[in-house]
Amino acid sequence: MLPKTHVLLGALFSGLLLLILKINIISTAIIFFSSFLIDVDHYILYVINKKDWSLSSSYNLYKNVQRNHKPMMHILHTIEFLIILFIAGFYIPSLMLMFLGFIFHSNLDIIDLLSKDQLSQREYFFTRYLFKRKSNRYFDFNQF
C-alpha cells in the first residue's frame, strides 16, 4: 500500500477515535503518526542493504519491485515487535497508542496483500527470519 493511502486512512482512523472515544489531540497525533511512520523500517532495510540514504530511491525500489518477490523482513511489522510494544504499553501509555497505530497499519497491509494474493511476500515472524535468513529464502536487494 502506498504511503499516501496509509496517511489518509490513518487520519480517518485517528480522527474517528478522536470523535468517538473523545481522546485528546496528543493521543490522536501519536496514533496518526504511528499509523504510517511504522514504515520507517522499509527505509532502514533499504539503507542497510543498498548503502544508500536516498529516500526517493528507496521509495522507487519498493514501488517497482516485481509482483512475486521473495519475502522481505520489516522488523517493526513483526508479531514479536508488536507483542513487545503491546506489553510495554501497559507501563508507558503512549506506547499503547503507538501500538494502536501500528496494528491499524499492519491490518491495512494484510488486507492489501490478501487482495493482491501476495501475503507470502512479507516475513511476519522475526524468529523465523533468524533461523532461515541464510537459506536464500529472502528478498535480495542486490538484484536492483
Short mmCIF file of N, CA and C in Angstrom, two decimals:
data_model
loop_
_atom_site.label_atom_id
_atom_site.label_comp_id
_atom_site.label_asym_id
_atom_site.label_seq_id
_atom_site.Cartn_x
_atom_site.Cartn_y
_atom_site.Cartn_z
N MET A 1 0.85 -1.17 0.00
CA MET A 1 0.00 0.00 0.00
C MET A 1 0.90 1.24 0.00
N LEU A 2 0.53 2.21 -0.78
CA LEU A 2 1.33 3.43 -0.90
C LEU A 2 1.26 4.27 0.37
N PRO A 3 2.33 5.00 0.69
CA PRO A 3 2.34 5.84 1.90
C PRO A 3 1.18 6.82 1.98
N LYS A 4 0.81 7.42 0.85
CA LYS A 4 -0.27 8.40 0.89
C LYS A 4 -1.59 7.76 1.32
N THR A 5 -1.80 6.50 0.96
CA THR A 5 -3.00 5.78 1.38
C THR A 5 -2.97 5.53 2.88
N HIS A 6 -1.79 5.13 3.40
CA HIS A 6 -1.65 4.93 4.84
C HIS A 6 -1.89 6.24 5.60
N VAL A 7 -1.37 7.35 5.08
CA VAL A 7 -1.56 8.65 5.74
C VAL A 7 -3.05 9.01 5.75
N LEU A 8 -3.71 8.87 4.62
CA LEU A 8 -5.14 9.21 4.53
C LEU A 8 -5.99 8.34 5.46
N LEU A 9 -5.79 7.02 5.39
CA LEU A 9 -6.57 6.12 6.23
C LEU A 9 -6.21 6.26 7.71
N GLY A 10 -4.94 6.54 7.99
CA GLY A 10 -4.52 6.80 9.37
C GLY A 10 -5.18 8.06 9.93
N ALA A 11 -5.33 9.08 9.09
CA ALA A 11 -6.01 10.31 9.51
C ALA A 11 -7.48 10.03 9.80
N LEU A 12 -8.11 9.24 8.94
CA LEU A 12 -9.52 8.89 9.17
C LEU A 12 -9.68 8.08 10.46
N PHE A 13 -8.82 7.09 10.65
CA PHE A 13 -8.88 6.24 11.84
C PHE A 13 -8.66 7.05 13.12
N SER A 14 -7.60 7.83 13.15
CA SER A 14 -7.32 8.61 14.36
C SER A 14 -8.38 9.69 14.58
N GLY A 15 -8.90 10.25 13.50
CA GLY A 15 -9.98 11.23 13.61
C GLY A 15 -11.25 10.62 14.19
N LEU A 16 -11.56 9.40 13.76
CA LEU A 16 -12.73 8.70 14.32
C LEU A 16 -12.54 8.42 15.80
N LEU A 17 -11.34 8.01 16.18
CA LEU A 17 -11.07 7.76 17.60
C LEU A 17 -11.20 9.05 18.40
N LEU A 18 -10.76 10.15 17.82
CA LEU A 18 -10.89 11.46 18.48
C LEU A 18 -12.36 11.79 18.73
N LEU A 19 -13.18 11.59 17.71
CA LEU A 19 -14.60 11.92 17.81
C LEU A 19 -15.39 10.94 18.67
N ILE A 20 -15.15 9.65 18.47
CA ILE A 20 -15.95 8.63 19.15
C ILE A 20 -15.50 8.41 20.59
N LEU A 21 -14.19 8.25 20.78
CA LEU A 21 -13.68 7.95 22.12
C LEU A 21 -13.30 9.20 22.91
N LYS A 22 -13.36 10.35 22.24
CA LYS A 22 -13.03 11.62 22.88
C LYS A 22 -11.61 11.63 23.47
N ILE A 23 -10.66 10.99 22.75
CA ILE A 23 -9.26 11.04 23.21
C ILE A 23 -8.71 12.43 22.92
N ASN A 24 -7.65 12.80 23.62
CA ASN A 24 -7.10 14.14 23.42
C ASN A 24 -6.28 14.23 22.13
N ILE A 25 -5.92 15.43 21.77
CA ILE A 25 -5.24 15.68 20.49
C ILE A 25 -3.84 15.06 20.45
N ILE A 26 -3.15 15.01 21.59
CA ILE A 26 -1.82 14.39 21.64
C ILE A 26 -1.93 12.89 21.36
N SER A 27 -2.90 12.25 22.00
CA SER A 27 -3.12 10.81 21.77
C SER A 27 -3.50 10.55 20.31
N THR A 28 -4.34 11.43 19.77
CA THR A 28 -4.74 11.32 18.37
C THR A 28 -3.52 11.43 17.46
N ALA A 29 -2.64 12.38 17.75
CA ALA A 29 -1.44 12.58 16.94
C ALA A 29 -0.51 11.37 17.01
N ILE A 30 -0.35 10.80 18.19
CA ILE A 30 0.51 9.61 18.33
C ILE A 30 -0.03 8.46 17.48
N ILE A 31 -1.32 8.23 17.55
CA ILE A 31 -1.94 7.15 16.75
C ILE A 31 -1.78 7.46 15.26
N PHE A 32 -2.06 8.70 14.88
CA PHE A 32 -1.96 9.08 13.47
C PHE A 32 -0.55 8.87 12.93
N PHE A 33 0.45 9.44 13.60
CA PHE A 33 1.82 9.31 13.09
C PHE A 33 2.31 7.86 13.12
N SER A 34 1.90 7.11 14.13
CA SER A 34 2.28 5.70 14.20
C SER A 34 1.68 4.89 13.06
N SER A 35 0.52 5.31 12.57
CA SER A 35 -0.17 4.54 11.53
C SER A 35 0.55 4.55 10.19
N PHE A 36 1.51 5.44 10.01
CA PHE A 36 2.30 5.39 8.78
C PHE A 36 3.81 5.44 9.00
N LEU A 37 4.27 5.97 10.13
CA LEU A 37 5.71 6.02 10.38
C LEU A 37 6.30 4.65 10.71
N ILE A 38 5.47 3.66 10.95
CA ILE A 38 5.93 2.28 11.12
C ILE A 38 6.76 1.85 9.89
N ASP A 39 6.45 2.43 8.74
CA ASP A 39 7.14 2.07 7.50
C ASP A 39 8.58 2.57 7.44
N VAL A 40 9.06 3.22 8.49
CA VAL A 40 10.45 3.62 8.52
C VAL A 40 11.36 2.39 8.41
N ASP A 41 10.85 1.22 8.82
CA ASP A 41 11.66 0.01 8.72
C ASP A 41 11.95 -0.37 7.26
N HIS A 42 11.08 0.01 6.34
CA HIS A 42 11.35 -0.21 4.91
C HIS A 42 12.59 0.58 4.50
N TYR A 43 12.63 1.84 4.91
CA TYR A 43 13.75 2.71 4.57
C TYR A 43 15.04 2.22 5.23
N ILE A 44 14.96 1.83 6.49
CA ILE A 44 16.15 1.34 7.20
C ILE A 44 16.70 0.10 6.50
N LEU A 45 15.82 -0.82 6.11
CA LEU A 45 16.24 -2.02 5.40
C LEU A 45 16.92 -1.66 4.07
N TYR A 46 16.36 -0.69 3.38
CA TYR A 46 16.94 -0.23 2.12
C TYR A 46 18.34 0.34 2.37
N VAL A 47 18.49 1.22 3.34
CA VAL A 47 19.78 1.85 3.64
C VAL A 47 20.83 0.80 4.01
N ILE A 48 20.45 -0.15 4.85
CA ILE A 48 21.39 -1.20 5.27
C ILE A 48 21.85 -2.04 4.08
N ASN A 49 20.91 -2.41 3.21
CA ASN A 49 21.24 -3.30 2.10
C ASN A 49 21.87 -2.61 0.91
N LYS A 50 21.46 -1.39 0.62
CA LYS A 50 21.95 -0.69 -0.57
C LYS A 50 23.06 0.31 -0.25
N LYS A 51 23.27 0.61 1.04
CA LYS A 51 24.28 1.61 1.45
C LYS A 51 24.00 2.94 0.76
N ASP A 52 22.73 3.29 0.69
CA ASP A 52 22.27 4.50 0.00
C ASP A 52 21.24 5.17 0.89
N TRP A 53 21.39 6.48 1.12
CA TRP A 53 20.49 7.22 2.01
C TRP A 53 19.35 7.91 1.27
N SER A 54 19.24 7.69 -0.02
CA SER A 54 18.23 8.39 -0.82
C SER A 54 16.83 7.86 -0.52
N LEU A 55 15.99 8.73 0.04
CA LEU A 55 14.61 8.36 0.34
C LEU A 55 13.83 8.09 -0.94
N SER A 56 14.07 8.89 -1.97
CA SER A 56 13.35 8.69 -3.23
C SER A 56 13.77 7.39 -3.92
N SER A 57 15.04 7.03 -3.84
CA SER A 57 15.48 5.76 -4.42
C SER A 57 14.87 4.57 -3.68
N SER A 58 14.79 4.70 -2.35
CA SER A 58 14.15 3.66 -1.54
C SER A 58 12.68 3.51 -1.95
N TYR A 59 11.99 4.62 -2.05
CA TYR A 59 10.58 4.61 -2.44
C TYR A 59 10.41 3.96 -3.81
N ASN A 60 11.26 4.35 -4.76
CA ASN A 60 11.17 3.80 -6.12
C ASN A 60 11.44 2.30 -6.15
N LEU A 61 12.39 1.82 -5.35
CA LEU A 61 12.67 0.39 -5.32
C LEU A 61 11.44 -0.37 -4.85
N TYR A 62 10.87 0.06 -3.74
CA TYR A 62 9.69 -0.65 -3.21
C TYR A 62 8.49 -0.53 -4.14
N LYS A 63 8.35 0.62 -4.77
CA LYS A 63 7.20 0.82 -5.66
C LYS A 63 7.31 -0.04 -6.92
N ASN A 64 8.54 -0.31 -7.37
CA ASN A 64 8.73 -1.01 -8.63
C ASN A 64 9.19 -2.46 -8.49
N VAL A 65 9.20 -2.97 -7.27
CA VAL A 65 9.63 -4.35 -7.08
C VAL A 65 8.63 -5.28 -7.77
N GLN A 66 9.14 -6.37 -8.33
CA GLN A 66 8.28 -7.28 -9.07
C GLN A 66 7.20 -7.89 -8.19
N ARG A 67 6.13 -8.31 -8.79
CA ARG A 67 4.94 -8.75 -8.07
C ARG A 67 5.19 -9.95 -7.17
N ASN A 68 5.86 -10.95 -7.62
CA ASN A 68 6.03 -12.19 -6.86
C ASN A 68 7.45 -12.33 -6.31
N HIS A 69 7.86 -11.37 -5.53
CA HIS A 69 9.22 -11.40 -4.98
C HIS A 69 9.28 -12.28 -3.74
N LYS A 70 10.50 -12.59 -3.31
CA LYS A 70 10.70 -13.35 -2.08
C LYS A 70 10.30 -12.47 -0.89
N PRO A 71 10.02 -13.09 0.26
CA PRO A 71 9.60 -12.30 1.43
C PRO A 71 10.65 -11.28 1.88
N MET A 72 10.17 -10.17 2.42
CA MET A 72 11.03 -9.13 2.99
C MET A 72 10.83 -9.10 4.51
N MET A 73 11.89 -8.73 5.22
CA MET A 73 11.83 -8.63 6.67
C MET A 73 11.71 -7.16 7.05
N HIS A 74 10.59 -6.80 7.62
CA HIS A 74 10.39 -5.44 8.15
C HIS A 74 10.15 -5.58 9.64
N ILE A 75 11.16 -5.28 10.42
CA ILE A 75 11.19 -5.58 11.86
C ILE A 75 10.01 -4.98 12.63
N LEU A 76 9.60 -3.76 12.30
CA LEU A 76 8.51 -3.13 13.05
C LEU A 76 7.15 -3.75 12.73
N HIS A 77 7.09 -4.54 11.67
CA HIS A 77 5.84 -5.20 11.27
C HIS A 77 5.73 -6.63 11.83
N THR A 78 6.72 -7.08 12.58
CA THR A 78 6.71 -8.47 13.05
C THR A 78 5.82 -8.65 14.27
N ILE A 79 5.33 -9.87 14.42
CA ILE A 79 4.49 -10.23 15.56
C ILE A 79 5.23 -9.98 16.87
N GLU A 80 6.50 -10.37 16.93
CA GLU A 80 7.27 -10.21 18.16
C GLU A 80 7.38 -8.74 18.57
N PHE A 81 7.66 -7.86 17.60
CA PHE A 81 7.78 -6.44 17.92
C PHE A 81 6.44 -5.89 18.41
N LEU A 82 5.37 -6.29 17.76
CA LEU A 82 4.04 -5.81 18.16
C LEU A 82 3.67 -6.30 19.56
N ILE A 83 4.03 -7.52 19.90
CA ILE A 83 3.77 -8.04 21.25
C ILE A 83 4.56 -7.25 22.30
N ILE A 84 5.83 -6.99 22.01
CA ILE A 84 6.66 -6.20 22.93
C ILE A 84 6.08 -4.80 23.11
N LEU A 85 5.66 -4.19 22.02
CA LEU A 85 5.07 -2.85 22.08
C LEU A 85 3.77 -2.87 22.90
N PHE A 86 2.96 -3.90 22.70
CA PHE A 86 1.71 -4.03 23.45
C PHE A 86 1.98 -4.15 24.95
N ILE A 87 2.90 -5.02 25.32
CA ILE A 87 3.22 -5.22 26.75
C ILE A 87 3.81 -3.94 27.34
N ALA A 88 4.71 -3.31 26.62
CA ALA A 88 5.31 -2.05 27.10
C ALA A 88 4.24 -0.97 27.26
N GLY A 89 3.19 -1.05 26.47
CA GLY A 89 2.10 -0.09 26.54
C GLY A 89 1.36 -0.08 27.86
N PHE A 90 1.44 -1.19 28.60
CA PHE A 90 0.82 -1.23 29.93
C PHE A 90 1.60 -0.37 30.93
N TYR A 91 2.88 -0.16 30.64
CA TYR A 91 3.73 0.62 31.54
C TYR A 91 3.93 2.06 31.05
N ILE A 92 3.90 2.23 29.73
CA ILE A 92 4.06 3.55 29.13
C ILE A 92 2.87 3.77 28.18
N PRO A 93 1.85 4.49 28.64
CA PRO A 93 0.60 4.61 27.87
C PRO A 93 0.78 5.10 26.43
N SER A 94 1.74 5.95 26.16
CA SER A 94 1.92 6.43 24.79
C SER A 94 2.34 5.29 23.85
N LEU A 95 2.99 4.26 24.41
CA LEU A 95 3.35 3.10 23.57
C LEU A 95 2.12 2.28 23.20
N MET A 96 1.11 2.29 24.05
CA MET A 96 -0.14 1.60 23.70
C MET A 96 -0.82 2.33 22.54
N LEU A 97 -0.74 3.66 22.54
CA LEU A 97 -1.29 4.44 21.43
C LEU A 97 -0.52 4.14 20.14
N MET A 98 0.80 4.05 20.28
CA MET A 98 1.65 3.70 19.14
C MET A 98 1.27 2.31 18.62
N PHE A 99 1.03 1.38 19.54
CA PHE A 99 0.61 0.03 19.19
C PHE A 99 -0.68 0.07 18.37
N LEU A 100 -1.63 0.90 18.77
CA LEU A 100 -2.90 1.02 18.02
C LEU A 100 -2.64 1.47 16.58
N GLY A 101 -1.77 2.46 16.40
CA GLY A 101 -1.43 2.91 15.06
C GLY A 101 -0.72 1.83 14.25
N PHE A 102 0.20 1.10 14.89
CA PHE A 102 0.93 0.03 14.21
C PHE A 102 -0.01 -1.11 13.81
N ILE A 103 -0.91 -1.48 14.71
CA ILE A 103 -1.86 -2.56 14.41
C ILE A 103 -2.79 -2.15 13.27
N PHE A 104 -3.25 -0.91 13.30
CA PHE A 104 -4.10 -0.42 12.21
C PHE A 104 -3.36 -0.52 10.88
N HIS A 105 -2.12 -0.06 10.86
CA HIS A 105 -1.29 -0.10 9.66
C HIS A 105 -1.10 -1.55 9.19
N SER A 106 -0.73 -2.42 10.13
CA SER A 106 -0.47 -3.83 9.78
C SER A 106 -1.71 -4.51 9.20
N ASN A 107 -2.87 -4.20 9.77
CA ASN A 107 -4.10 -4.76 9.22
C ASN A 107 -4.38 -4.26 7.81
N LEU A 108 -4.11 -2.99 7.56
CA LEU A 108 -4.26 -2.46 6.20
C LEU A 108 -3.31 -3.18 5.24
N ASP A 109 -2.07 -3.40 5.69
CA ASP A 109 -1.10 -4.12 4.85
C ASP A 109 -1.59 -5.53 4.53
N ILE A 110 -2.10 -6.22 5.53
CA ILE A 110 -2.56 -7.59 5.33
C ILE A 110 -3.75 -7.62 4.37
N ILE A 111 -4.67 -6.70 4.52
CA ILE A 111 -5.82 -6.62 3.61
C ILE A 111 -5.34 -6.35 2.18
N ASP A 112 -4.39 -5.43 2.04
CA ASP A 112 -3.84 -5.10 0.72
C ASP A 112 -3.12 -6.30 0.11
N LEU A 113 -2.28 -6.98 0.90
CA LEU A 113 -1.56 -8.14 0.38
C LEU A 113 -2.51 -9.28 0.02
N LEU A 114 -3.53 -9.49 0.83
CA LEU A 114 -4.53 -10.53 0.52
C LEU A 114 -5.26 -10.21 -0.78
N SER A 115 -5.62 -8.95 -0.97
CA SER A 115 -6.35 -8.57 -2.18
C SER A 115 -5.52 -8.75 -3.44
N LYS A 116 -4.20 -8.73 -3.30
CA LYS A 116 -3.30 -8.91 -4.44
C LYS A 116 -2.71 -10.31 -4.49
N ASP A 117 -3.15 -11.19 -3.59
CA ASP A 117 -2.62 -12.56 -3.49
C ASP A 117 -1.11 -12.54 -3.30
N GLN A 118 -0.64 -11.66 -2.39
CA GLN A 118 0.79 -11.50 -2.14
C GLN A 118 1.14 -11.64 -0.66
N LEU A 119 0.32 -12.32 0.09
CA LEU A 119 0.52 -12.43 1.53
C LEU A 119 1.87 -13.03 1.89
N SER A 120 2.40 -13.88 1.04
CA SER A 120 3.68 -14.56 1.33
C SER A 120 4.90 -13.67 1.08
N GLN A 121 4.70 -12.45 0.70
CA GLN A 121 5.84 -11.59 0.36
C GLN A 121 6.37 -10.78 1.52
N ARG A 122 5.92 -11.10 2.72
CA ARG A 122 6.44 -10.45 3.91
C ARG A 122 6.69 -11.51 4.96
N GLU A 123 7.76 -11.34 5.71
CA GLU A 123 8.04 -12.22 6.84
C GLU A 123 7.36 -11.62 8.07
N TYR A 124 6.54 -12.38 8.73
CA TYR A 124 5.76 -11.87 9.86
C TYR A 124 6.38 -12.20 11.22
N PHE A 125 7.35 -13.11 11.23
CA PHE A 125 7.98 -13.54 12.48
C PHE A 125 9.49 -13.32 12.41
N PHE A 126 10.00 -12.50 13.30
CA PHE A 126 11.44 -12.24 13.34
C PHE A 126 12.21 -13.50 13.69
N THR A 127 11.67 -14.32 14.58
CA THR A 127 12.36 -15.54 14.98
C THR A 127 12.54 -16.49 13.80
N ARG A 128 11.52 -16.62 12.97
CA ARG A 128 11.65 -17.48 11.78
C ARG A 128 12.70 -16.92 10.84
N TYR A 129 12.72 -15.61 10.69
CA TYR A 129 13.73 -14.96 9.85
C TYR A 129 15.13 -15.29 10.35
N LEU A 130 15.37 -15.22 11.65
CA LEU A 130 16.69 -15.50 12.20
C LEU A 130 17.16 -16.91 11.87
N PHE A 131 16.23 -17.86 11.89
CA PHE A 131 16.60 -19.25 11.61
C PHE A 131 16.75 -19.54 10.12
N LYS A 132 16.09 -18.78 9.26
CA LYS A 132 16.08 -19.11 7.84
C LYS A 132 16.78 -18.08 6.95
N ARG A 133 17.37 -17.05 7.54
CA ARG A 133 17.92 -15.95 6.73
C ARG A 133 19.05 -16.37 5.80
N LYS A 134 19.79 -17.40 6.12
CA LYS A 134 20.91 -17.81 5.27
C LYS A 134 20.50 -18.81 4.20
N SER A 135 19.23 -19.10 4.13
CA SER A 135 18.75 -20.13 3.20
C SER A 135 18.41 -19.58 1.82
N ASN A 136 18.75 -18.32 1.55
CA ASN A 136 18.44 -17.67 0.27
C ASN A 136 16.93 -17.62 0.06
N ARG A 137 16.21 -17.55 1.15
CA ARG A 137 14.76 -17.55 1.11
C ARG A 137 14.20 -16.13 1.01
N TYR A 138 15.02 -15.13 1.29
CA TYR A 138 14.52 -13.76 1.41
C TYR A 138 14.94 -12.88 0.25
N PHE A 139 14.23 -11.78 0.13
CA PHE A 139 14.42 -10.80 -0.93
C PHE A 139 15.88 -10.35 -1.00
N ASP A 140 16.41 -10.27 -2.21
CA ASP A 140 17.79 -9.85 -2.42
C ASP A 140 17.82 -8.44 -3.00
N PHE A 141 18.27 -7.49 -2.21
CA PHE A 141 18.33 -6.10 -2.65
C PHE A 141 19.40 -5.89 -3.71
N ASN A 142 20.35 -6.79 -3.80
CA ASN A 142 21.44 -6.63 -4.77
C ASN A 142 20.99 -6.86 -6.20
N GLN A 143 19.81 -7.40 -6.39
CA GLN A 143 19.32 -7.59 -7.76
C GLN A 143 18.78 -6.29 -8.35
N PHE A 144 18.70 -5.25 -7.54
CA PHE A 144 18.22 -3.95 -8.02
C PHE A 144 19.31 -2.93 -8.01
#
